[in-house]
Tab-separated table of C-alpha atoms in Angstrom:
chain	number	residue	atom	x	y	z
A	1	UNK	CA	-144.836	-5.008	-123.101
A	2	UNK	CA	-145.231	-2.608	-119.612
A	3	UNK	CA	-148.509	-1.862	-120.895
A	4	UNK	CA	-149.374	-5.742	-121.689
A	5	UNK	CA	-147.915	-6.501	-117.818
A	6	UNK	CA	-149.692	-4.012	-116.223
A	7	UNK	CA	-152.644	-5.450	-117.555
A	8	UNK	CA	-152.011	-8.752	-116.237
A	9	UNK	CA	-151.133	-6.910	-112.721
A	10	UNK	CA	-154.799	-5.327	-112.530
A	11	UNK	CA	-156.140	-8.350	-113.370
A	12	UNK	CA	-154.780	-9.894	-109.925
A	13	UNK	CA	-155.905	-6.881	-108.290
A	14	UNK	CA	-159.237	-7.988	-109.742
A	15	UNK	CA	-159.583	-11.240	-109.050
A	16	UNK	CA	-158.951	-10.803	-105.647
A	17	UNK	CA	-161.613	-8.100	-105.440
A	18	UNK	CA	-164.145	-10.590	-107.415
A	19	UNK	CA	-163.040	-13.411	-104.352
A	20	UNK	CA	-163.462	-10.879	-101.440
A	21	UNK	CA	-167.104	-9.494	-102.487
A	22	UNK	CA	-168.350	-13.161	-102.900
A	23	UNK	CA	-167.012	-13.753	-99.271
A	24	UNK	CA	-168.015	-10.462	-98.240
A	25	UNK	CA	-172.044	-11.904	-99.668
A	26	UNK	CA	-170.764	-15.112	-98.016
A	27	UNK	CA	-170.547	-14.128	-94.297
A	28	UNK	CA	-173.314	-11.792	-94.041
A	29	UNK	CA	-175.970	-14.656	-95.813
A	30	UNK	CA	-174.322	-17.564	-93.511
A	31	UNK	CA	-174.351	-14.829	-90.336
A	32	UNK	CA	-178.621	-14.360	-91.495
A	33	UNK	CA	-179.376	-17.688	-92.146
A	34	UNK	CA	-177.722	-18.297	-88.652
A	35	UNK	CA	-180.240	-15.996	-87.271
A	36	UNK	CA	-182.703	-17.427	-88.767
A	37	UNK	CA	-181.856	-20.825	-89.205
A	38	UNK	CA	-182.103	-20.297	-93.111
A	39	UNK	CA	-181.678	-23.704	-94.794
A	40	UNK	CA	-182.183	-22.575	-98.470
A	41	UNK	CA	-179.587	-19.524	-97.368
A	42	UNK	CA	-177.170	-21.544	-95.404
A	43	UNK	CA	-177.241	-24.121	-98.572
A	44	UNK	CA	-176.475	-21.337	-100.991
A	45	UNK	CA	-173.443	-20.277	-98.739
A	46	UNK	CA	-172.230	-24.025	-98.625
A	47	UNK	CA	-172.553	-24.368	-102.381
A	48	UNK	CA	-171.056	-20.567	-103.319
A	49	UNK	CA	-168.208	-21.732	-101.765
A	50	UNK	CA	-166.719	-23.648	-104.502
A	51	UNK	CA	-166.645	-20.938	-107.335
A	52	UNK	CA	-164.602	-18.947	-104.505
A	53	UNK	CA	-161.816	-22.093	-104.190
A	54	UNK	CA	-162.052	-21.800	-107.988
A	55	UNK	CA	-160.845	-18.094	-108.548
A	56	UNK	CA	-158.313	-18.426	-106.151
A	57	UNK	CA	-157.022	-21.404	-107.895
A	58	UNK	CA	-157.471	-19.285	-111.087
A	59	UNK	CA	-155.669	-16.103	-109.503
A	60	UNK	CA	-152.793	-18.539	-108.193
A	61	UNK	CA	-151.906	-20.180	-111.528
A	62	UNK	CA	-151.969	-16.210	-112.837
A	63	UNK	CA	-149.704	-14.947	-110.526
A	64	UNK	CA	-147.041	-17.926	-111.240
A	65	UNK	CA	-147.454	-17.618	-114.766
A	66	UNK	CA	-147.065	-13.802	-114.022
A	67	UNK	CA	-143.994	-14.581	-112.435
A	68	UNK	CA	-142.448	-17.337	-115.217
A	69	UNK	CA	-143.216	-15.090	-117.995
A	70	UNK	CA	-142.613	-11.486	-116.305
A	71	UNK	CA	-139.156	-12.098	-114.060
A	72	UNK	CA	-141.181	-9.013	-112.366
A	73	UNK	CA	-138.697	-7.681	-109.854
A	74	UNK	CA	-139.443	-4.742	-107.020
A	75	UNK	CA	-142.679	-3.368	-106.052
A	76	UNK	CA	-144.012	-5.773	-109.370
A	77	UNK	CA	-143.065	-9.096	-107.611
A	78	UNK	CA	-144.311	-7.634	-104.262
A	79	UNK	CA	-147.791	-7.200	-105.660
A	80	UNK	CA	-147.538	-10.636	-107.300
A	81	UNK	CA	-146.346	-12.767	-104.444
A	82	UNK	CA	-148.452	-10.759	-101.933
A	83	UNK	CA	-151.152	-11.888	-104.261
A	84	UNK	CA	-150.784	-15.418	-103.923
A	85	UNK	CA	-150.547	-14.862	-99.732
A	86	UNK	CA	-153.790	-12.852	-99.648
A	87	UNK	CA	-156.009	-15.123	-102.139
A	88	UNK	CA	-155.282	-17.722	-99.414
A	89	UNK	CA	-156.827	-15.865	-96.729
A	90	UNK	CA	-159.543	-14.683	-98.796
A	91	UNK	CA	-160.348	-18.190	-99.760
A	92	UNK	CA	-159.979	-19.134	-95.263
A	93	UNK	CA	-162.643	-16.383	-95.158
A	94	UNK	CA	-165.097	-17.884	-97.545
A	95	UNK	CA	-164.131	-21.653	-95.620
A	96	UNK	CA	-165.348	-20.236	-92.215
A	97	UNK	CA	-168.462	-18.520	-93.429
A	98	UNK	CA	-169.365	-22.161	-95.217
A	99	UNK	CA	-168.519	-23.575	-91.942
A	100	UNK	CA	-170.959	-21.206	-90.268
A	101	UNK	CA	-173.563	-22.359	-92.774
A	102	UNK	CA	-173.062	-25.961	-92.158
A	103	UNK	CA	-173.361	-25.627	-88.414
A	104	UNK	CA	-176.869	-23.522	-89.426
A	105	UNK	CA	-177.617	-26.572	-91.712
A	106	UNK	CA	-176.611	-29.215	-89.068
A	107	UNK	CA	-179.122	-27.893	-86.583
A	108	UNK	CA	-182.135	-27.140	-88.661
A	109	UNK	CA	-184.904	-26.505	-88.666
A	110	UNK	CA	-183.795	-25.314	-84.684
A	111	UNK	CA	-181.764	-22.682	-84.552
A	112	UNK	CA	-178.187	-22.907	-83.437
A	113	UNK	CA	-177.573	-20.323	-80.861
A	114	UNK	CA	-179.482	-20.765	-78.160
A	115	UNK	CA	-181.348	-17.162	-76.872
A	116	UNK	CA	-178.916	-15.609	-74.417
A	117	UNK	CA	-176.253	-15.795	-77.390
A	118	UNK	CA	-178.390	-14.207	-80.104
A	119	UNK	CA	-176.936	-10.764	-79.225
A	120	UNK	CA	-173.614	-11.597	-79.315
A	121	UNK	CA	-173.689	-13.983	-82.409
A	122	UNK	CA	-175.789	-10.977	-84.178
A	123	UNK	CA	-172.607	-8.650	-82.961
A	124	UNK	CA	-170.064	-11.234	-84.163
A	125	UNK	CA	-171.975	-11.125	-87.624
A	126	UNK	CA	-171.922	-7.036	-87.995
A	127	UNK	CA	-168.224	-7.093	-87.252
A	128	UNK	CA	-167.268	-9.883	-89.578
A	129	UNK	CA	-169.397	-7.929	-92.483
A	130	UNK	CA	-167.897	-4.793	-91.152
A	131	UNK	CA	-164.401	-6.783	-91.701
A	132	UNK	CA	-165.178	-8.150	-94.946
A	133	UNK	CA	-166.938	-5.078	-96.373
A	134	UNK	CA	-163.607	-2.881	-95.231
A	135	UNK	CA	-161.307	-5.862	-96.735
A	136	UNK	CA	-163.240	-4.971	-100.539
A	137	UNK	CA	-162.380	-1.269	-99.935
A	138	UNK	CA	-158.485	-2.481	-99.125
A	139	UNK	CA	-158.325	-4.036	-101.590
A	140	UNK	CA	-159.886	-1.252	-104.165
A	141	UNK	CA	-158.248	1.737	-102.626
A	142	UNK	CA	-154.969	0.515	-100.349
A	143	UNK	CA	-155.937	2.954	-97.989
A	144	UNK	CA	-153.501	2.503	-95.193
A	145	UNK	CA	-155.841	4.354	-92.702
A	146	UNK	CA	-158.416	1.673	-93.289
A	147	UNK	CA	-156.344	-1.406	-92.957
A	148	UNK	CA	-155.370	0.350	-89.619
A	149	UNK	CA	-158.810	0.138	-88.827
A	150	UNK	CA	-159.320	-2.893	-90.199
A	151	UNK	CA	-156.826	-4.109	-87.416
A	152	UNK	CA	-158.146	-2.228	-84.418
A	153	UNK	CA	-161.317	-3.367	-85.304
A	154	UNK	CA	-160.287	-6.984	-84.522
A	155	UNK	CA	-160.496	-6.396	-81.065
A	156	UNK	CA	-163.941	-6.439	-81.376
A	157	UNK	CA	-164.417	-9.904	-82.718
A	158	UNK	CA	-161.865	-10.870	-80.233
A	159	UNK	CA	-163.852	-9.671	-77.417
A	160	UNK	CA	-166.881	-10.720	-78.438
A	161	UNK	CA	-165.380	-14.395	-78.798
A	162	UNK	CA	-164.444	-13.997	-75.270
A	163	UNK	CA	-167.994	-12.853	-74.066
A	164	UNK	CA	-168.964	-16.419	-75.753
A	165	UNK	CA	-166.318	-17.642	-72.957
A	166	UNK	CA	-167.787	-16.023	-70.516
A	167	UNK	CA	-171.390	-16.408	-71.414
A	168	UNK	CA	-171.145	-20.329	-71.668
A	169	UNK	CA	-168.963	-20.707	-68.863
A	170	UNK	CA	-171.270	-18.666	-66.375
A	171	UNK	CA	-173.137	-20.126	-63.814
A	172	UNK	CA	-176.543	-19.085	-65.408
A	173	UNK	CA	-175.513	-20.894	-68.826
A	174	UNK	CA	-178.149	-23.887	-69.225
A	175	UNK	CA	-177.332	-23.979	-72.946
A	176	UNK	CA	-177.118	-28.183	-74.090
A	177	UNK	CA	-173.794	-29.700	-74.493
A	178	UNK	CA	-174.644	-29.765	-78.007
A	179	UNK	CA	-175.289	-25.866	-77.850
A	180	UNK	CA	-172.403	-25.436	-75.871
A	181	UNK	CA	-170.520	-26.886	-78.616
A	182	UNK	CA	-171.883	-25.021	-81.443
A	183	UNK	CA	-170.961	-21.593	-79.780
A	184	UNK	CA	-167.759	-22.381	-79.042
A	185	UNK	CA	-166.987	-22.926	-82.314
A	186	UNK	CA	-169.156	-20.398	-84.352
A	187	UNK	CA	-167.484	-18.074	-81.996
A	188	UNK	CA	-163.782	-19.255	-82.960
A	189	UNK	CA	-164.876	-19.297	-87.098
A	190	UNK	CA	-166.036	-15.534	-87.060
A	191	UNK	CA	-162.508	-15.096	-84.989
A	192	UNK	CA	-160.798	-16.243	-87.245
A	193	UNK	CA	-162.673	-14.560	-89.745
A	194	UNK	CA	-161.289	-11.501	-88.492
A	195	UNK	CA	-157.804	-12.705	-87.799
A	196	UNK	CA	-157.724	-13.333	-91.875
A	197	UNK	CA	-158.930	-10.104	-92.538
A	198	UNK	CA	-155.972	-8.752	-90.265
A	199	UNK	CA	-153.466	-10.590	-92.580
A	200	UNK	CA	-155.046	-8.796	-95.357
A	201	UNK	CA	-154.882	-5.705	-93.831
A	202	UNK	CA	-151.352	-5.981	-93.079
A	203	UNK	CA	-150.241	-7.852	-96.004
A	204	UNK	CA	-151.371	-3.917	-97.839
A	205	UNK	CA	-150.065	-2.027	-95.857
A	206	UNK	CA	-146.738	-3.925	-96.890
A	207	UNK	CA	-147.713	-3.463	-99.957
A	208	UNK	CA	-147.781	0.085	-99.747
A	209	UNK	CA	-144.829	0.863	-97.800
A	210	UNK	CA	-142.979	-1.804	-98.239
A	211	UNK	CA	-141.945	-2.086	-94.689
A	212	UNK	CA	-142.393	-5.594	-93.533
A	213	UNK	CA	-143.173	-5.015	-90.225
A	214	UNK	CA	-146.885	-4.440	-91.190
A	215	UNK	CA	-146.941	-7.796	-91.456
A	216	UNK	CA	-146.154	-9.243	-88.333
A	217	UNK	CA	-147.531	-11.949	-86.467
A	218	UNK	CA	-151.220	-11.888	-88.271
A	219	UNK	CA	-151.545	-15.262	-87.667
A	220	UNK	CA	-151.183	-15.282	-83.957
A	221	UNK	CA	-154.557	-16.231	-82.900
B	1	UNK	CA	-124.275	-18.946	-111.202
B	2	UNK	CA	-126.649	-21.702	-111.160
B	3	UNK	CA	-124.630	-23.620	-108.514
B	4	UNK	CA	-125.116	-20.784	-106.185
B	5	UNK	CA	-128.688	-20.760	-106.866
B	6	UNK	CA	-128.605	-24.753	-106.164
B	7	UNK	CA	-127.274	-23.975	-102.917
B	8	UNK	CA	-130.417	-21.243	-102.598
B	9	UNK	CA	-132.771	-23.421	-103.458
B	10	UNK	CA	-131.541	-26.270	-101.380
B	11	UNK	CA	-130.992	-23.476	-98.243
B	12	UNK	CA	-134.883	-22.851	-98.679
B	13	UNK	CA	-135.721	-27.032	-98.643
B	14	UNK	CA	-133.448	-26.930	-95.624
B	15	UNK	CA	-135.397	-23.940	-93.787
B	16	UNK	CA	-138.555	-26.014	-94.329
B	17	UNK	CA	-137.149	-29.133	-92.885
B	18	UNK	CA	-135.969	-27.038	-89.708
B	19	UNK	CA	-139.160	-25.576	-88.952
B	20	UNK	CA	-140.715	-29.139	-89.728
B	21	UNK	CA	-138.919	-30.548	-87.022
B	22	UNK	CA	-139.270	-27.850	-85.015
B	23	UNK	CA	-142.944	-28.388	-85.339
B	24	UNK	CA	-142.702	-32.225	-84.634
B	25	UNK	CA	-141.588	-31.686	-81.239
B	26	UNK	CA	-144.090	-28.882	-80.325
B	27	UNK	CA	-146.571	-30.812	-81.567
B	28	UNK	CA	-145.358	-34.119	-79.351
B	29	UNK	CA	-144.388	-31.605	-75.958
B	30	UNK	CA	-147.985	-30.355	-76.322
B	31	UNK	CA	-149.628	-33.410	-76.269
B	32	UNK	CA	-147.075	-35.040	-73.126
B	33	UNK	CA	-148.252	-31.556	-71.445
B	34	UNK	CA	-152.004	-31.738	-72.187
B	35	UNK	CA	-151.654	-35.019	-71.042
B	36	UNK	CA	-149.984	-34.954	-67.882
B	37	UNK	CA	-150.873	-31.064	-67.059
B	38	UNK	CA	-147.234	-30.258	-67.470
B	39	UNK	CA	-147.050	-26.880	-67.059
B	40	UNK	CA	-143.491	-26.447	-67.932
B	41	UNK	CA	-143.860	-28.428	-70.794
B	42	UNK	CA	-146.512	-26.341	-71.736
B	43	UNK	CA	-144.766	-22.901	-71.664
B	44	UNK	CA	-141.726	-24.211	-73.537
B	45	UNK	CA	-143.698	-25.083	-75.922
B	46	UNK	CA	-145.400	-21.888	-76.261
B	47	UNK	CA	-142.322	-19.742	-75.830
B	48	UNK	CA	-140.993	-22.003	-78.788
B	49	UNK	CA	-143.585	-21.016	-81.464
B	50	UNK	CA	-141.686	-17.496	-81.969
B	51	UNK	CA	-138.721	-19.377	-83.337
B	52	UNK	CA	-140.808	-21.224	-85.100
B	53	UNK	CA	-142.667	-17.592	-86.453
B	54	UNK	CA	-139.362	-16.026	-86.900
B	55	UNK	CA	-137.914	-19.322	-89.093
B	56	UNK	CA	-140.828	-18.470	-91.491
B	57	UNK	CA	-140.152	-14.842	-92.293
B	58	UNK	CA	-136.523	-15.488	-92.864
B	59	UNK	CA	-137.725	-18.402	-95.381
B	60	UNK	CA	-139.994	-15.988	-96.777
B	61	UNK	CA	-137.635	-13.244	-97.333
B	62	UNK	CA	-135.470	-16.098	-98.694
B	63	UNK	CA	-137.590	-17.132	-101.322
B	64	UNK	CA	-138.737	-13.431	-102.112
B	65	UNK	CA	-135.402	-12.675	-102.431
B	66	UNK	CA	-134.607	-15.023	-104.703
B	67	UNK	CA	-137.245	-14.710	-107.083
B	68	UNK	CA	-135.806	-11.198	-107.607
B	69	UNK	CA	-132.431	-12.311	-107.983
B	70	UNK	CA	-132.668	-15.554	-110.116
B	71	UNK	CA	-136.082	-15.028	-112.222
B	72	UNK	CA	-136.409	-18.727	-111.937
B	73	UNK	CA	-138.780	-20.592	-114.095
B	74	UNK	CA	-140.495	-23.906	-114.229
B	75	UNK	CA	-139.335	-26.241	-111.615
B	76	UNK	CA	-137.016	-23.538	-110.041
B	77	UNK	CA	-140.605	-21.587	-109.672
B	78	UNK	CA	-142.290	-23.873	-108.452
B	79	UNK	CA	-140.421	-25.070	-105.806
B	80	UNK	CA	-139.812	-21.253	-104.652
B	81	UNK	CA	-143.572	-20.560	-104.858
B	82	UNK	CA	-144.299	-24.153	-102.700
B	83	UNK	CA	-141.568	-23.086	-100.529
B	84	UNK	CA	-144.107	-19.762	-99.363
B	85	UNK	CA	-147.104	-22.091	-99.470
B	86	UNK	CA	-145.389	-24.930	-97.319
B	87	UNK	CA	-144.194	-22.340	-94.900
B	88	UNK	CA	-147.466	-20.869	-94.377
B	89	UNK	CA	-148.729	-24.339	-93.441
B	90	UNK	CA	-145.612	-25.295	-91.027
B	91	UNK	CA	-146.306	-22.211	-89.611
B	92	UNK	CA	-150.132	-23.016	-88.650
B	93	UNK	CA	-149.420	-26.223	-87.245
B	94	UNK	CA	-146.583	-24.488	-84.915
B	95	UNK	CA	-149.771	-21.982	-83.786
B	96	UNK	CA	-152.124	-25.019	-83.502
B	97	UNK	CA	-149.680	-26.636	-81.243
B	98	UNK	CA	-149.024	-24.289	-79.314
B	99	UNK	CA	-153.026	-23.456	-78.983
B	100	UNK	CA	-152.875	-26.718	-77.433
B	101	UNK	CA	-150.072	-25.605	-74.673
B	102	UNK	CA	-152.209	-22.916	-73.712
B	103	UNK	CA	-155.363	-24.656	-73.101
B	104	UNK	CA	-153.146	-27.095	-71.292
B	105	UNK	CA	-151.560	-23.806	-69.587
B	106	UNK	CA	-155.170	-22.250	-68.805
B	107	UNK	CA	-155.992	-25.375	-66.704
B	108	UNK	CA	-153.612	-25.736	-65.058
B	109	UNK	CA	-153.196	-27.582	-62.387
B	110	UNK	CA	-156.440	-29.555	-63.763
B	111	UNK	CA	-156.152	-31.626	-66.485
B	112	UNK	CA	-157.540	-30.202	-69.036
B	113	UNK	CA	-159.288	-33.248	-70.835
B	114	UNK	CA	-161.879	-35.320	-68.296
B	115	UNK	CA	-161.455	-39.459	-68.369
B	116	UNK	CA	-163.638	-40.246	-70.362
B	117	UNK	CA	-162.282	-38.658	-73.643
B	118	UNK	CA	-158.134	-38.987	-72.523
B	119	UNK	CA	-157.816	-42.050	-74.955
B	120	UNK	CA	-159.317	-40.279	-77.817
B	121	UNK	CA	-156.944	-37.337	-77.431
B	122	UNK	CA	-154.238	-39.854	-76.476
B	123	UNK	CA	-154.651	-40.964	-79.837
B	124	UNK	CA	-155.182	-37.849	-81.289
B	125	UNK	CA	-151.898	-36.708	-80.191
B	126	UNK	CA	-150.459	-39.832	-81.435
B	127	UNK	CA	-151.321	-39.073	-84.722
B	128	UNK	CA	-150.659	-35.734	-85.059
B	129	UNK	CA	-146.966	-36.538	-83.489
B	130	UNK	CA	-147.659	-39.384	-86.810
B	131	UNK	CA	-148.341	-36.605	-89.091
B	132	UNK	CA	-145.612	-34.411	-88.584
B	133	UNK	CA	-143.062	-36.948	-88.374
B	134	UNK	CA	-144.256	-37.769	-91.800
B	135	UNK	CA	-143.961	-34.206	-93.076
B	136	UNK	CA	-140.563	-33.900	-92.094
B	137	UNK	CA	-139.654	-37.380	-94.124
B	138	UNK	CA	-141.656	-35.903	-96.734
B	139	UNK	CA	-139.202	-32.846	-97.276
B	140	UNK	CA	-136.561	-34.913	-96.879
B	141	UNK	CA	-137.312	-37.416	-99.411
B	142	UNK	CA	-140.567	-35.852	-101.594
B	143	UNK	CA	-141.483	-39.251	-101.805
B	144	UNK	CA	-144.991	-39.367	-103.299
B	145	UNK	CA	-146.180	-42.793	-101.837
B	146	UNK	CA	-145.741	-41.461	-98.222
B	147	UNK	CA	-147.444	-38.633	-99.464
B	148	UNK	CA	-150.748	-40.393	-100.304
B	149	UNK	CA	-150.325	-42.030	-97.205
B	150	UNK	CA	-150.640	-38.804	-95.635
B	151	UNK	CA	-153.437	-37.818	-97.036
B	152	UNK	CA	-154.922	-41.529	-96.163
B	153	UNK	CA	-153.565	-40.942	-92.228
B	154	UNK	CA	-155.586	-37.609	-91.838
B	155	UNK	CA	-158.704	-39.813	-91.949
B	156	UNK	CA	-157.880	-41.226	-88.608
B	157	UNK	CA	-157.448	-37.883	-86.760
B	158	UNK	CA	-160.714	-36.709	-89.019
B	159	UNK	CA	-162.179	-39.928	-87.489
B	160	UNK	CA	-161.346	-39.259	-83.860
B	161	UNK	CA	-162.385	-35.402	-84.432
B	162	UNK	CA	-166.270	-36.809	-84.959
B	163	UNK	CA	-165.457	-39.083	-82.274
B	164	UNK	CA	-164.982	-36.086	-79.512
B	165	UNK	CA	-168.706	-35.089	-80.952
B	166	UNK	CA	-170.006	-38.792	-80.182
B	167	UNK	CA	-168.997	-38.444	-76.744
B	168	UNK	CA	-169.780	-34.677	-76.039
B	169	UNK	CA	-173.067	-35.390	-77.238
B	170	UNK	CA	-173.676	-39.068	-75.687
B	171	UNK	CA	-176.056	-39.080	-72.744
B	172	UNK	CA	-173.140	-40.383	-70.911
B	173	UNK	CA	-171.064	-37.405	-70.998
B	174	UNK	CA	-170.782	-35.960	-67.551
B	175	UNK	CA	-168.078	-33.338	-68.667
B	176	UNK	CA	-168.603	-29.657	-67.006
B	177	UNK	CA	-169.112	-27.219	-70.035
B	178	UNK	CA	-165.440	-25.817	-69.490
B	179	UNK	CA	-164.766	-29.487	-69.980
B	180	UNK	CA	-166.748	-29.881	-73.368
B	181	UNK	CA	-165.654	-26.334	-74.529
B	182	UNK	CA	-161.386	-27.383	-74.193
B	183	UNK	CA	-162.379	-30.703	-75.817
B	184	UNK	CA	-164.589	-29.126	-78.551
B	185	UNK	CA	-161.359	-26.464	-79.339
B	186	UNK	CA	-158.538	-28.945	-78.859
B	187	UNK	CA	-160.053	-31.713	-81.084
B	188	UNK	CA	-160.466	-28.740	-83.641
B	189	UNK	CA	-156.669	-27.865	-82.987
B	190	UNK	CA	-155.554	-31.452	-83.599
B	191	UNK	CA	-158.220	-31.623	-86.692
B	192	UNK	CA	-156.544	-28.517	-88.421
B	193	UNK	CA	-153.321	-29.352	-87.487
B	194	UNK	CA	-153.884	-32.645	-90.205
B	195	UNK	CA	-155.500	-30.918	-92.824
B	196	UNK	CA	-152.162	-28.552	-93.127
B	197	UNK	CA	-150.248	-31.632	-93.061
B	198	UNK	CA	-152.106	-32.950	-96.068
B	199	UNK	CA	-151.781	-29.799	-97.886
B	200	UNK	CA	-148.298	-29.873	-97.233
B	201	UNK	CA	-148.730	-33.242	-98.852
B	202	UNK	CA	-150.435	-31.929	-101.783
B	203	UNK	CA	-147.579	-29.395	-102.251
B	204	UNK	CA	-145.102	-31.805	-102.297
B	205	UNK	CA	-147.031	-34.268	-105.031
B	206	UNK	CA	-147.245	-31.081	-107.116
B	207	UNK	CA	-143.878	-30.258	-106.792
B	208	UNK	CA	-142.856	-33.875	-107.636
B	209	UNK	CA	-145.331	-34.396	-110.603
B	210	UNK	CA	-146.330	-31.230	-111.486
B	211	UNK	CA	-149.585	-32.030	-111.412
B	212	UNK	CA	-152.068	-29.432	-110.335
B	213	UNK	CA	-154.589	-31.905	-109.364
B	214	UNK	CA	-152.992	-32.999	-106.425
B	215	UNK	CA	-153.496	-29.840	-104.582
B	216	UNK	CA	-157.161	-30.533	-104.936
B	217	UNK	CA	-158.775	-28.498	-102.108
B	218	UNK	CA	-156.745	-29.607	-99.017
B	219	UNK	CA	-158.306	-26.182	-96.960
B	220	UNK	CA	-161.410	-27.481	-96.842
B	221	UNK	CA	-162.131	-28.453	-93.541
């Protein structure tokens, strides 16, 4: 019966690994087809999408049936219900890298970011890969050192969506209106981006202590 | 036993209304403030949002706690797991309102939003303040026709959302890019701020039908 449950455990564990390497593929190809201004990549993003709103649909009907049929109690129910909370922001993730995608789409075949933003979009890419890549490894080895990191790391996405601030609203900016637009919100998606893999992040290290503090206010942002 | 756990259950419907409402008149202060560059205004409803964050662990805890204690099944789970979903979503729209404070806040003693887009947000704000009004009947009565019409309503604020584009974009727009950069973010606030209202929605049909279907994907936006 323990044996049957833990099986049914893992297999959370799992399917919450399977949704954060397809967002993890997600945000880097929407980040390059950005770049690039990649239709066939930025359409492959778009359409991925749904098989990632599938599995979390999948892993949320698990983890209630987990709960109906298991009563689980403890650290058991803590791993179930933080589940549910972190296939939600797992499934955000995968949104805002579509929503990248579409603003890649929107503007082809020109390219989105206008020149003097290139740098800091390409920046804002790394880090969001960086975020995603360290939110797989969470999730496979709970490492509370890394979600740590995962959260200081933040700051970088955070200040980089301020340089977009402070880039558009320089004197020297002669980006369109229609550019102007398109930064401003690329810039909040990949911050928000990050602020999802923060709630991750903290939402193990809960896990792992126990001591719902971690959590916080993750979604402060 | 299970009138105690009636009075649970009904204690966690009852922390959902209060943050609801709690919601509905952040969301209306921040639109008077954005409106009228009310500065006060705009810090109460700021300072406000921590209730509004603290209300939401203490329902959380709530409904944690109580799948430990009761091992409810069926409807009992359902409406326990809903409760942690609909939270979540209360939650968001209490940050998204606020979001609007503080752009309201930054500007300050400006108005935030130029002429020629105050009767789009004017109506924006209306039906957000529409939206949440609706959400807090909704937990009150889980009826399923005001529901639907929820879902139906967001298309107006999705409506004005492309709208703010329109005019950004127009030839006529004579906005400073400060100017189009708070009306790009606020009309995404507003935007957001219905989609969680509709997913809220979609909890609430699935809670009264238990029909999967109706939580369709309500995060896509």
């Amino acid at each position: 019966m323990r044996a049957i449950f833990e099986q049914e455990l893992s297999a959370v564990g799992e399917g919450l690994l399977q949704m954060s390497r397809q967002v993890q593929t997600a945000v880097r190809d929407a980040s390059t087809a950005l770049a690039a201004a990649d239709l066939q990549a930025a359409e492959q993003v778009i359409a991925a999408d749904d098989a990632i709103d599938q599995l979390e649909r999948e892993l949320d009907d698990r983890c209630v049936d987990l709960l109906a049929r298991q009563q689980p109690v403890a650290t058991d129910l803590r791993i179930i219900v933080s589940g549910l909370r972190m296939s939600a922001s797992i499934e955000r993730m995968g949104d805002l890298a579509r929503h990248v995608a579409q603003v890649t789409r929107l503007r082809y075949p020109e390219l989105a970011i206008p020149e003097p933003a290139r740098d800091l979009f390409a920046a804002m890419g790394e880090a969001a890969d960086k975020a995603a890549t360290d939110v797989v490894r969470l999730l496979e080895t709970h490492d509370l050192e890394l979600a740590a990191a995962v959260e200081r790391d933040d700051d970088v996405l955070d200040h980089l969506h301020q340089q977009t601030f402070n880039l558009t609203l320089s004197p020297e900016w002669a980006g369109t209106t229609a550019q102007t637009v398109d930064v401003t919100l690329l810039a909040r998606f990949y911050e928000r981006f990050g602020d999802h893999a923060v709630a991750i992040a903290r939402r193990i290290s809960y896990l792992v202590t126990g001591d719902l503090e971690h959590l916080g206010d993750y979604n402060k942002a």
